[in-house]
mmCIF file with all atom_site columns, C-alpha atoms in Angstrom:
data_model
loop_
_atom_site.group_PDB
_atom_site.id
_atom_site.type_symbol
_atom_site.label_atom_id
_atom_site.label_alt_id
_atom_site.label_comp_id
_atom_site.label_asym_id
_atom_site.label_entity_id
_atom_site.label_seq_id
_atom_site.pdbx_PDB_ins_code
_atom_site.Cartn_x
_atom_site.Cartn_y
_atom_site.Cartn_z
_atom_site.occupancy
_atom_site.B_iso_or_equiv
_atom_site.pdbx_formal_charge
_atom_site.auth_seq_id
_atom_site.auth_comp_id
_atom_site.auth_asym_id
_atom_site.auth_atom_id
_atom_site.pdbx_PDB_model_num
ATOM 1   C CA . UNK U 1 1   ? 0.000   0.000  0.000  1.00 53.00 ? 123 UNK U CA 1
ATOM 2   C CA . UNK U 1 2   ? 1.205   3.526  -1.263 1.00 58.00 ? 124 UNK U CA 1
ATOM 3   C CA . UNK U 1 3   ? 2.624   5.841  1.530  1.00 66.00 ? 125 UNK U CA 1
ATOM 4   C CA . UNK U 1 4   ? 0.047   8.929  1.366  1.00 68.00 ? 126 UNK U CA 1
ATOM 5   C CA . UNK U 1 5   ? 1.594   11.755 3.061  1.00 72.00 ? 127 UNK U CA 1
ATOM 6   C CA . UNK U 1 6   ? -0.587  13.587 5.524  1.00 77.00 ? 128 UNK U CA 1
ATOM 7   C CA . UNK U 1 7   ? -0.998  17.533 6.039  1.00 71.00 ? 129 UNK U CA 1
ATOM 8   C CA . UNK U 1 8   ? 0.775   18.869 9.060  1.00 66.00 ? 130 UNK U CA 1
ATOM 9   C CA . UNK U 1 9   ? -0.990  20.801 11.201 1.00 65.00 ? 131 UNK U CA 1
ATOM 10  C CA . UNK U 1 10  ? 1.591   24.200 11.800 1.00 64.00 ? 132 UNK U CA 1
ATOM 11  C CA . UNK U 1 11  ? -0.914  26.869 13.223 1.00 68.00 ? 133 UNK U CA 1
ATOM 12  C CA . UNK U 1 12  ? -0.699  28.058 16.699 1.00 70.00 ? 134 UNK U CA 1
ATOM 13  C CA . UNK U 1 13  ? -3.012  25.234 17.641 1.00 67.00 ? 135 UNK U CA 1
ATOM 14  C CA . UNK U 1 14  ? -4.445  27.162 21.092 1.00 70.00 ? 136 UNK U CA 1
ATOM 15  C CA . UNK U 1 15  ? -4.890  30.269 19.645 1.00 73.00 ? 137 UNK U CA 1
ATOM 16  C CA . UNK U 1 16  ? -7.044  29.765 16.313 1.00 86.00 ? 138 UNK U CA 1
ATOM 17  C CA . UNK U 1 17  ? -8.440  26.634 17.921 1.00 86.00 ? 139 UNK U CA 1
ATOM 18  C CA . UNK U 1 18  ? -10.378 28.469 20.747 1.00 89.00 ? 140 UNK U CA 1
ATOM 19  C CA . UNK U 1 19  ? -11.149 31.095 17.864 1.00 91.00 ? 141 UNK U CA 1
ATOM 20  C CA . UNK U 1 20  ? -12.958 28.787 16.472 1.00 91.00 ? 142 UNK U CA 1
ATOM 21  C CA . UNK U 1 21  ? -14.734 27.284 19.660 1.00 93.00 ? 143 UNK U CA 1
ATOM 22  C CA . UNK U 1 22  ? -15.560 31.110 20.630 1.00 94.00 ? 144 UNK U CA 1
ATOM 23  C CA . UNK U 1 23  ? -17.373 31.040 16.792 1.00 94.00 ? 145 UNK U CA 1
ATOM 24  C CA . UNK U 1 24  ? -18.967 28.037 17.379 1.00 94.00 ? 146 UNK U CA 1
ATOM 25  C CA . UNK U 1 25  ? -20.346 29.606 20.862 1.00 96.00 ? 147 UNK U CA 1
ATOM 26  C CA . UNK U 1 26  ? -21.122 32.680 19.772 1.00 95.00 ? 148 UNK U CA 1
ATOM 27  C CA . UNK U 1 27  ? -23.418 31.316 16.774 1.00 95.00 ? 149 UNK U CA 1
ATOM 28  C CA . UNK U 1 28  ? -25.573 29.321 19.262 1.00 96.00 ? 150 UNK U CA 1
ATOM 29  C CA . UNK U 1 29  ? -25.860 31.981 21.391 1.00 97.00 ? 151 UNK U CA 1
ATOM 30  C CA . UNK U 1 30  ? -26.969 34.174 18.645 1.00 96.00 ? 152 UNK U CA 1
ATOM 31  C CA . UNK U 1 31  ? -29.288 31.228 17.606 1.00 96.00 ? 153 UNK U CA 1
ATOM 32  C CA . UNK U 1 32  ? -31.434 30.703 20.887 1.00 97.00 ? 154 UNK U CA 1
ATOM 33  C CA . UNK U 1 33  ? -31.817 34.489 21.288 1.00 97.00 ? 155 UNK U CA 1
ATOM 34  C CA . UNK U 1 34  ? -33.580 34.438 18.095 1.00 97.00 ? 156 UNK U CA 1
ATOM 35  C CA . UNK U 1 35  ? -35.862 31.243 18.868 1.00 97.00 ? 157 UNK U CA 1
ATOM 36  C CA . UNK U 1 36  ? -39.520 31.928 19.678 1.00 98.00 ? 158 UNK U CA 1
ATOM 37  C CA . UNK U 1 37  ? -39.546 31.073 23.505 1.00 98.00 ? 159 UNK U CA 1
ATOM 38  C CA . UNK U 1 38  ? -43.409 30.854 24.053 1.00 98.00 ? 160 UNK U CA 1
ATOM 39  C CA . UNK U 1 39  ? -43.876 28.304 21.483 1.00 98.00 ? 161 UNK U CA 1
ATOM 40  C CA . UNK U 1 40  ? -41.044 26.203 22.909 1.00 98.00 ? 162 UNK U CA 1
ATOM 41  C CA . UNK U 1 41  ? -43.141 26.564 25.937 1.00 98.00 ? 163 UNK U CA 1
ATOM 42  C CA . UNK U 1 42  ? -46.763 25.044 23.600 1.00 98.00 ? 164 UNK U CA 1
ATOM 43  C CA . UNK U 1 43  ? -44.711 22.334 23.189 1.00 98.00 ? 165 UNK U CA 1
ATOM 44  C CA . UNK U 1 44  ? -43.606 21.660 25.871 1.00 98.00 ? 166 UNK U CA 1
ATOM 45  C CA . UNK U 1 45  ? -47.222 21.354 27.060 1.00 98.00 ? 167 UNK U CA 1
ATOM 46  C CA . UNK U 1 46  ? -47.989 19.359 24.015 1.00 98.00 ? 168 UNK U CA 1
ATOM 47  C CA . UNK U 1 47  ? -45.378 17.098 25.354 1.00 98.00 ? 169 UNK U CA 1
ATOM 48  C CA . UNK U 1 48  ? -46.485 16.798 28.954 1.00 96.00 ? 170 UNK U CA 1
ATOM 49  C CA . UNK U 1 49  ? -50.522 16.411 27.809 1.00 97.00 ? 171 UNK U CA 1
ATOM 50  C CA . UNK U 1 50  ? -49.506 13.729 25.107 1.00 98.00 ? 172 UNK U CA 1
ATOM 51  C CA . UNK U 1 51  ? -50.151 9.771  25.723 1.00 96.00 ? 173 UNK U CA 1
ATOM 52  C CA . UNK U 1 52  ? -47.755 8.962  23.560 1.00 99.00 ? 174 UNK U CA 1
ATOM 53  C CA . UNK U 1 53  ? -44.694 10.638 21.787 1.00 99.00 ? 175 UNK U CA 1
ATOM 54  C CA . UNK U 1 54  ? -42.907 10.166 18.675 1.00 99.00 ? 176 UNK U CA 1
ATOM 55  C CA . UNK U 1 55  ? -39.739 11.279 17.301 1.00 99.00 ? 177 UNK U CA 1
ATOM 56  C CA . UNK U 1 56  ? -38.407 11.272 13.894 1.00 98.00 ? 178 UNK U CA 1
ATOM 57  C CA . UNK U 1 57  ? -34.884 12.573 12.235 1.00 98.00 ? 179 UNK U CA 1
ATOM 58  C CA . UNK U 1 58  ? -32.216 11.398 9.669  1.00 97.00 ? 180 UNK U CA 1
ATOM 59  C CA . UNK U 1 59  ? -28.378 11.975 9.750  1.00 95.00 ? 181 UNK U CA 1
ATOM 60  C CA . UNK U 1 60  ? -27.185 14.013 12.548 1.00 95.00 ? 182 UNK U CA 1
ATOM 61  C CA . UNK U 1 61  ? -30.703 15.299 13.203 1.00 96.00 ? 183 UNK U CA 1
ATOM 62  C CA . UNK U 1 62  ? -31.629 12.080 13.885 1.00 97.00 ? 184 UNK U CA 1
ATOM 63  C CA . UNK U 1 63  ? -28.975 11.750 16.863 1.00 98.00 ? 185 UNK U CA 1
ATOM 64  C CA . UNK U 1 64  ? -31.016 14.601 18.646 1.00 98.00 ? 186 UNK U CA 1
ATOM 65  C CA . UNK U 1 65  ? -33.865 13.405 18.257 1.00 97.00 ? 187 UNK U CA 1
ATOM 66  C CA . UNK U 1 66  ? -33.008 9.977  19.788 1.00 98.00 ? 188 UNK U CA 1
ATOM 67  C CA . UNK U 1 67  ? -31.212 12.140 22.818 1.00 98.00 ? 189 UNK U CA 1
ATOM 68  C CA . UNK U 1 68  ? -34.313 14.216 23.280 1.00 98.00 ? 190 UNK U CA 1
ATOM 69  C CA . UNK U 1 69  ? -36.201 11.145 23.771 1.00 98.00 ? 191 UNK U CA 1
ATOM 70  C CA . UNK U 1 70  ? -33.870 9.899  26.075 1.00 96.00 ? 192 UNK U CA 1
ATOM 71  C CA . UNK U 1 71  ? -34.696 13.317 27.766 1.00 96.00 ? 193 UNK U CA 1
ATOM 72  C CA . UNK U 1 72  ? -38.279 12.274 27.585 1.00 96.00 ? 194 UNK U CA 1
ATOM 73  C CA . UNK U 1 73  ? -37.803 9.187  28.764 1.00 94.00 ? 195 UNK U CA 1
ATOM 74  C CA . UNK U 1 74  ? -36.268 10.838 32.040 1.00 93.00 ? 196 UNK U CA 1
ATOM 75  C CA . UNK U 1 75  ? -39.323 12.788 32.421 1.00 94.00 ? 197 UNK U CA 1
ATOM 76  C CA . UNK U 1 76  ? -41.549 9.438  32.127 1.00 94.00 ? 198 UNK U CA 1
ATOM 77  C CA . UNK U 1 77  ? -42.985 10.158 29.042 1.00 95.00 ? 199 UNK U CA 1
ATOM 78  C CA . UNK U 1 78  ? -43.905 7.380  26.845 1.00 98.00 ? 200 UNK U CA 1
ATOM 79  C CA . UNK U 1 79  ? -41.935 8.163  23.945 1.00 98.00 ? 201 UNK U CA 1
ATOM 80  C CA . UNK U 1 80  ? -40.571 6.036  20.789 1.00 98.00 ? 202 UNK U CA 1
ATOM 81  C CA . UNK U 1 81  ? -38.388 6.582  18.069 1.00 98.00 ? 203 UNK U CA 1
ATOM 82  C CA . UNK U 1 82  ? -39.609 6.101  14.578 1.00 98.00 ? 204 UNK U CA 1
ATOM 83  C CA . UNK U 1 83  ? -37.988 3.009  12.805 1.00 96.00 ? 205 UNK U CA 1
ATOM 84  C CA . UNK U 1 84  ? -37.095 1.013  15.592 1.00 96.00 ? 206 UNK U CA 1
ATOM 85  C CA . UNK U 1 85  ? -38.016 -2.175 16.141 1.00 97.00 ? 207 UNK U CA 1
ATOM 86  C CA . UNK U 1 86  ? -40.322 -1.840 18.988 1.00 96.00 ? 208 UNK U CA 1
ATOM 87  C CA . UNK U 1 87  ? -42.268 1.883  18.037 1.00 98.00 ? 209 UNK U CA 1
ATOM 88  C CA . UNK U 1 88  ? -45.882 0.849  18.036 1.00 98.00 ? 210 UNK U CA 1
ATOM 89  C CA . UNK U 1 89  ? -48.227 1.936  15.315 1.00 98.00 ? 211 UNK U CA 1
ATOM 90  C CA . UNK U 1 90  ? -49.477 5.533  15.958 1.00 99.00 ? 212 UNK U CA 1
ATOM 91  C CA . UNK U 1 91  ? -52.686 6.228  16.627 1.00 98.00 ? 213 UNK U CA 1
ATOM 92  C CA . UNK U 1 92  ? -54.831 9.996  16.647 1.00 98.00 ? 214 UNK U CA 1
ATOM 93  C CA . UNK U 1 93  ? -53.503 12.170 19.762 1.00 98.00 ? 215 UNK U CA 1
ATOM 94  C CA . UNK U 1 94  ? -50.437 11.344 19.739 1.00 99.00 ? 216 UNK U CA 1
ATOM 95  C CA . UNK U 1 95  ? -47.719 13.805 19.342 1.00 99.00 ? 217 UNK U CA 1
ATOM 96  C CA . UNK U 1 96  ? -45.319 13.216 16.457 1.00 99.00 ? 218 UNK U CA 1
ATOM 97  C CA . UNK U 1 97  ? -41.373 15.567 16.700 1.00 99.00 ? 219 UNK U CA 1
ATOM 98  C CA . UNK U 1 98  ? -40.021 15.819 13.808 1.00 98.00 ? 220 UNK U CA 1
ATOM 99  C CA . UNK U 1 99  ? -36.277 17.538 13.078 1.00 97.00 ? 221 UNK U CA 1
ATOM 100 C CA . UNK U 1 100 ? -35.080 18.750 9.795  1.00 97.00 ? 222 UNK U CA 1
ATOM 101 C CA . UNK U 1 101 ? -33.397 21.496 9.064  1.00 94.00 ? 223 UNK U CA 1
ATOM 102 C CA . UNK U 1 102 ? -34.750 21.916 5.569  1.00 94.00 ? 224 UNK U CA 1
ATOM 103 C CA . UNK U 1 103 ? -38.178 21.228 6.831  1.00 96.00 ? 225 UNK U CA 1
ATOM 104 C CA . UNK U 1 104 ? -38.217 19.006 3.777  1.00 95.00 ? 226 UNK U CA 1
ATOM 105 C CA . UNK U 1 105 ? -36.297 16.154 3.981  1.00 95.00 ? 227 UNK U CA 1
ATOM 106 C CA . UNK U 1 106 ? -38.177 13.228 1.614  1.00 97.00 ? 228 UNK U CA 1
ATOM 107 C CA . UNK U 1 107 ? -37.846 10.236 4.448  1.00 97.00 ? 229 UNK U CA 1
ATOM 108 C CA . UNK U 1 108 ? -39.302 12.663 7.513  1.00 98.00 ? 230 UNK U CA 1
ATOM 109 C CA . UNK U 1 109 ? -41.940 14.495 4.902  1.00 98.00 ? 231 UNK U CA 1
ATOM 110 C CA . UNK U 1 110 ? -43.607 10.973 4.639  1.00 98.00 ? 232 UNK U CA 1
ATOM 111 C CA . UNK U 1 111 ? -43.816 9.916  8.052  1.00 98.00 ? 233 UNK U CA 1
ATOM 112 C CA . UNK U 1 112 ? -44.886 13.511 9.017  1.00 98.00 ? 234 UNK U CA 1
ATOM 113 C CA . UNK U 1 113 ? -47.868 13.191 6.271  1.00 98.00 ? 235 UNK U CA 1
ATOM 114 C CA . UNK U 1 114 ? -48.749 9.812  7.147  1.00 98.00 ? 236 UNK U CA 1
ATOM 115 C CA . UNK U 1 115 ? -49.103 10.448 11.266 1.00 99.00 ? 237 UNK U CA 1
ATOM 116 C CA . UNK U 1 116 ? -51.399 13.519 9.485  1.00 98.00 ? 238 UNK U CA 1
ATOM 117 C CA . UNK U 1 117 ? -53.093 11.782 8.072  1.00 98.00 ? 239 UNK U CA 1
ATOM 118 C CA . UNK U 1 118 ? -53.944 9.331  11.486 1.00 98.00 ? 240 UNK U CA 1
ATOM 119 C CA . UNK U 1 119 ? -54.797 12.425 13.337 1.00 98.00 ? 241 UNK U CA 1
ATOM 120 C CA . UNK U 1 120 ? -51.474 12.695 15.505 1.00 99.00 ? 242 UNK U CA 1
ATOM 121 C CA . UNK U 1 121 ? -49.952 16.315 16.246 1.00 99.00 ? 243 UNK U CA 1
ATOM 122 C CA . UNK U 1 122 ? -47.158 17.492 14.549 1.00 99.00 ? 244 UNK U CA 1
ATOM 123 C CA . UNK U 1 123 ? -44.415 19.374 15.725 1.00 99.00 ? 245 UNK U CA 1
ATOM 124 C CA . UNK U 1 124 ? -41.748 20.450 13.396 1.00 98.00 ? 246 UNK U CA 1
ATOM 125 C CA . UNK U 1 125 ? -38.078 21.716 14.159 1.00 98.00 ? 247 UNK U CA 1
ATOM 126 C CA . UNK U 1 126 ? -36.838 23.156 11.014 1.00 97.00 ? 248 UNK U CA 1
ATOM 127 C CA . UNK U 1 127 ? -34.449 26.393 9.521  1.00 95.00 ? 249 UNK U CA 1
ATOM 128 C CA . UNK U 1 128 ? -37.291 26.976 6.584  1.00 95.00 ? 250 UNK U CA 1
ATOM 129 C CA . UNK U 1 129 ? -41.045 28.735 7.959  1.00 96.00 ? 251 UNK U CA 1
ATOM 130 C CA . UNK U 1 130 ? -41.767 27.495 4.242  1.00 96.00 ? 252 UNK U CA 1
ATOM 131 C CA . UNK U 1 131 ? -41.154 24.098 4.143  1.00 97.00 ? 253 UNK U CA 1
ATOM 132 C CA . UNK U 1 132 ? -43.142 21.467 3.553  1.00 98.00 ? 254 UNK U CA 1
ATOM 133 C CA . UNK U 1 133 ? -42.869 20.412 6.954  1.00 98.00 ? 255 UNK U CA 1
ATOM 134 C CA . UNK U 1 134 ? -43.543 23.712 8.260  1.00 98.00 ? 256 UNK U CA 1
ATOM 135 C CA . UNK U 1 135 ? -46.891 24.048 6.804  1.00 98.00 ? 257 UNK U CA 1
ATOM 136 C CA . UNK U 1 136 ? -48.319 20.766 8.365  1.00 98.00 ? 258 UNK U CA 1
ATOM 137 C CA . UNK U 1 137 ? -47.193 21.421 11.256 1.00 99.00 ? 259 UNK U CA 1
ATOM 138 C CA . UNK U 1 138 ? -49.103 21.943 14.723 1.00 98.00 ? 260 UNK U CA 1
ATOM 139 C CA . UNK U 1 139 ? -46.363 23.197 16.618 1.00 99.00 ? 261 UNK U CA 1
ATOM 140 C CA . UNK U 1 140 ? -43.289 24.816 14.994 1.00 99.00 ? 262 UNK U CA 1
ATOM 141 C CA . UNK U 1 141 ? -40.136 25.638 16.524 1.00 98.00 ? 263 UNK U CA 1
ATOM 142 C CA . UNK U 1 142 ? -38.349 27.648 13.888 1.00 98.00 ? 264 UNK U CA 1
ATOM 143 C CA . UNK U 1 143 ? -34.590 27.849 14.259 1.00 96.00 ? 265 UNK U CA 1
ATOM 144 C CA . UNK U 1 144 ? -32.481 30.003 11.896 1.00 93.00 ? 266 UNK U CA 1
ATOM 145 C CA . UNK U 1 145 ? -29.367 28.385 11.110 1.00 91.00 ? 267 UNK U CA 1
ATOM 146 C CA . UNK U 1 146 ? -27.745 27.295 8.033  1.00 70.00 ? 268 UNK U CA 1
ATOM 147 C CA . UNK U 1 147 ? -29.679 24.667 6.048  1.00 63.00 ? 269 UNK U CA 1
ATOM 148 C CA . UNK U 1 148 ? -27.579 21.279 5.428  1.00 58.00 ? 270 UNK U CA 1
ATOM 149 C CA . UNK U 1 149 ? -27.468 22.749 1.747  1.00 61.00 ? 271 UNK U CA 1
ATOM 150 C CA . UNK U 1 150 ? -26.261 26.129 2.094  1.00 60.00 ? 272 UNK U CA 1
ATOM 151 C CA . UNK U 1 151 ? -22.888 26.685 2.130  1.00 58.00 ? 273 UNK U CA 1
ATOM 152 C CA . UNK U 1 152 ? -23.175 30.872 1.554  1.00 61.00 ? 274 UNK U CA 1
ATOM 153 C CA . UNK U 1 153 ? -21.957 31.257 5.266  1.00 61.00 ? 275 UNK U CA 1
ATOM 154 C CA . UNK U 1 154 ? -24.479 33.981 5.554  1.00 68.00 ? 276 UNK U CA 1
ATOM 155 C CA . UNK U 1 155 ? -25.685 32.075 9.102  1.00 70.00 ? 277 UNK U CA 1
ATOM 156 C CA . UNK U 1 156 ? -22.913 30.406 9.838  1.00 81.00 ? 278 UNK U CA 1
ATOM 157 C CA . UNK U 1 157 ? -19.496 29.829 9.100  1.00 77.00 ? 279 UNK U CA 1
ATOM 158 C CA . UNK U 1 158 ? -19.370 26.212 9.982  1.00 85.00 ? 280 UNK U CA 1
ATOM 159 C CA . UNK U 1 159 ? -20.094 23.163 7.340  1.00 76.00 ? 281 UNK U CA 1
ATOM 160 C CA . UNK U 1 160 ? -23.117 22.108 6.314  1.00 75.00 ? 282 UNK U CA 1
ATOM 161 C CA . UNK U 1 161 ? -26.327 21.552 9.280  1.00 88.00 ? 283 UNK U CA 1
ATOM 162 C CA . UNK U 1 162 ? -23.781 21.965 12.227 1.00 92.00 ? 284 UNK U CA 1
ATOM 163 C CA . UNK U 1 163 ? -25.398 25.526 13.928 1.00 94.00 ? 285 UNK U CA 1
ATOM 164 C CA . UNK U 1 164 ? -28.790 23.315 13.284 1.00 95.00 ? 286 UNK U CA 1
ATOM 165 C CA . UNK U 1 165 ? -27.780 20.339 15.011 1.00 96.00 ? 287 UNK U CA 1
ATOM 166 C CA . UNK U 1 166 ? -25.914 22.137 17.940 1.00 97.00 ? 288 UNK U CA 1
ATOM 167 C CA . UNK U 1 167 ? -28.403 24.479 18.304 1.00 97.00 ? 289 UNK U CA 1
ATOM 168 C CA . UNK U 1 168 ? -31.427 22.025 17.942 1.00 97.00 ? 290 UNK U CA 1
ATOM 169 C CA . UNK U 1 169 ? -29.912 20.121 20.642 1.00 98.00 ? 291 UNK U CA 1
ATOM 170 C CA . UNK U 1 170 ? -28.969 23.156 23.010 1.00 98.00 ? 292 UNK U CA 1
ATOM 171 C CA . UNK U 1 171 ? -32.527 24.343 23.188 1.00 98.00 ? 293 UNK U CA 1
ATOM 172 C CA . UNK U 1 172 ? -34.736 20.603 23.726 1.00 98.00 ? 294 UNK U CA 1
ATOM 173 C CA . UNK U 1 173 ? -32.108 20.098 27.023 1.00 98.00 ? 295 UNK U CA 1
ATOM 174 C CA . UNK U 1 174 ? -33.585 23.536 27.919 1.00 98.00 ? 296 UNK U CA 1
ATOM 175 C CA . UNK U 1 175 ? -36.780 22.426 27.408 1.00 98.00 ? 297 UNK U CA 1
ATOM 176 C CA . UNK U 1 176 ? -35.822 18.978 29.382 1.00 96.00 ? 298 UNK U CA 1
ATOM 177 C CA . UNK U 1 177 ? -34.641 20.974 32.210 1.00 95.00 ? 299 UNK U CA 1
ATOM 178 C CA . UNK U 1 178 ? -37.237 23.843 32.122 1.00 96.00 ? 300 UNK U CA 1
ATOM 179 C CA . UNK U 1 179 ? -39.796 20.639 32.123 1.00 95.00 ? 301 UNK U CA 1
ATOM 180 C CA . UNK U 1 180 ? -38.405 18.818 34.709 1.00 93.00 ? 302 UNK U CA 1
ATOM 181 C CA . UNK U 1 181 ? -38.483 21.840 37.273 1.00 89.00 ? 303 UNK U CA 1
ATOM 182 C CA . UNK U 1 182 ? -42.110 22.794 36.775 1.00 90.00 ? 304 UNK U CA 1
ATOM 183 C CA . UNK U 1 183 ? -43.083 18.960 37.636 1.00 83.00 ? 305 UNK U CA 1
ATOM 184 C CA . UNK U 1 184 ? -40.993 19.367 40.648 1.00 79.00 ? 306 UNK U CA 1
ATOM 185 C CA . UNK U 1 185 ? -38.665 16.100 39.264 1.00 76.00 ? 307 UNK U CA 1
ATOM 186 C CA . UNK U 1 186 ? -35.746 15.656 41.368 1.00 79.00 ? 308 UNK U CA 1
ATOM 187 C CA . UNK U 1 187 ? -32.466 14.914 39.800 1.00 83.00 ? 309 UNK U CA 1
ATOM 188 C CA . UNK U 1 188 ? -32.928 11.330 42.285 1.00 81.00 ? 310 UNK U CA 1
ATOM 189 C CA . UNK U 1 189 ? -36.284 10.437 40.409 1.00 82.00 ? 311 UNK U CA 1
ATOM 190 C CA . UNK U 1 190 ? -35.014 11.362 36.577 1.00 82.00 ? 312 UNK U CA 1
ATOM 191 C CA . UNK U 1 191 ? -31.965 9.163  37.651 1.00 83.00 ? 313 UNK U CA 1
ATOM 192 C CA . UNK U 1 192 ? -34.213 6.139  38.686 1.00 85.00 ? 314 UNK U CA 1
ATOM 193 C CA . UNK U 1 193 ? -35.366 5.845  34.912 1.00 81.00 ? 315 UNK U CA 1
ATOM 194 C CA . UNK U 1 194 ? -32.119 5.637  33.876 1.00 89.00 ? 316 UNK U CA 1
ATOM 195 C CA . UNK U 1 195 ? -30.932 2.549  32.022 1.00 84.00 ? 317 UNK U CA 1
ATOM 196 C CA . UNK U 1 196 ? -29.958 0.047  34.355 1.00 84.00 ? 318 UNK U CA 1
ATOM 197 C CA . UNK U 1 197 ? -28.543 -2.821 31.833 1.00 86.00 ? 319 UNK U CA 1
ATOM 198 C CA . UNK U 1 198 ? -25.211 -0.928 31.108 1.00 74.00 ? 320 UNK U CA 1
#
């Protein structure tokens, strides 16, 4: 196998390396300020009066969603991720999350349509107010970060979905953690859920 040489990293490694951490803070920061608190807040309710809870997400959005349901799980919600094994059909009432940050992503279009369609809620975490996703949705949380597919670093300077992602994630742990203080839920009783099979 052919030697291929590697490139050499020669920067003042502590100094451009927490510029770039101090970017990557800063463009959160700037992100949540922007967010619509009160209908994080809806949701939140939604979430609490729900029976049952679905989330659904591809690629990196699909890592938050499965760590906000973790979340959930925490707070005792009954909550499943779409395409598992063991997520039960759903059924009217329930309360489907869905994250994409084009609001239009084919995969997560159809099972937002489709739980529609059964009479479930829909709640839609998206960049685009004019997305597909957007327009069905119940509850929107409308973030505005760079979509996966623009690379014009007018929102962000880093690649691709990564402010979406970061900042997707940032604000459903606030939500977790607002949540679990208004129910009054220890840090003793979310621990008790936790998995025990580890």
């Amino acid at each position: 196998m052919a030697n291929v040489s590697q490139p050499v990293i020669t920067t003042d490694i502590n100094t451009d390396f927490s510029k770039i951490v101090e970017l990557v803070l800063i463009e959160n920061k700037q992100v949540l300020e922007k967010i619509n608190y009160s209908s994080v807040i809806q949701l939140g309710q939604a979430i609490m009066n729900a029976q049952r809870i679905f989330v659904a997400g591809e690629g990196r959005s699909g890592l938050v969603t499965r760590m906000f349901a973790m979340r959930l799980m925490h707070l005792g919600r009954q909550v499943y991720v779409v395409g598992e094994t063991i997520t039960p059909a759903i059924q009217q009432g329930d309360l489907l999350i869905d994250f994409s940050g084009s609001g239009s992503t084919e995969h997560v279009l159809e099972i937002a349509c489709k739980a529609k369609e059964i009479g479930a809620y829909i709640a839609s975490v998206t960049t685009q107010i004019d997305s597909p996703l957007a327009k069905i949705a119940d509850f929107l949380i409308h973030i505005e970060a760079a979509a996966k597919q623009d690379h014009s670093h007018q929102h962000s300077q880093q690649f691709s979905g990564s402010l979406f992602e970061q900042s997707s994630l940032l604000i459903f742990d606030a939500l977790f953690h607002f949540l679990s203080h208004t129910i009054n839920k220890s840090s003793e009783t979310l621990w008790a859920l936790h998995a025990n099979l580890e």
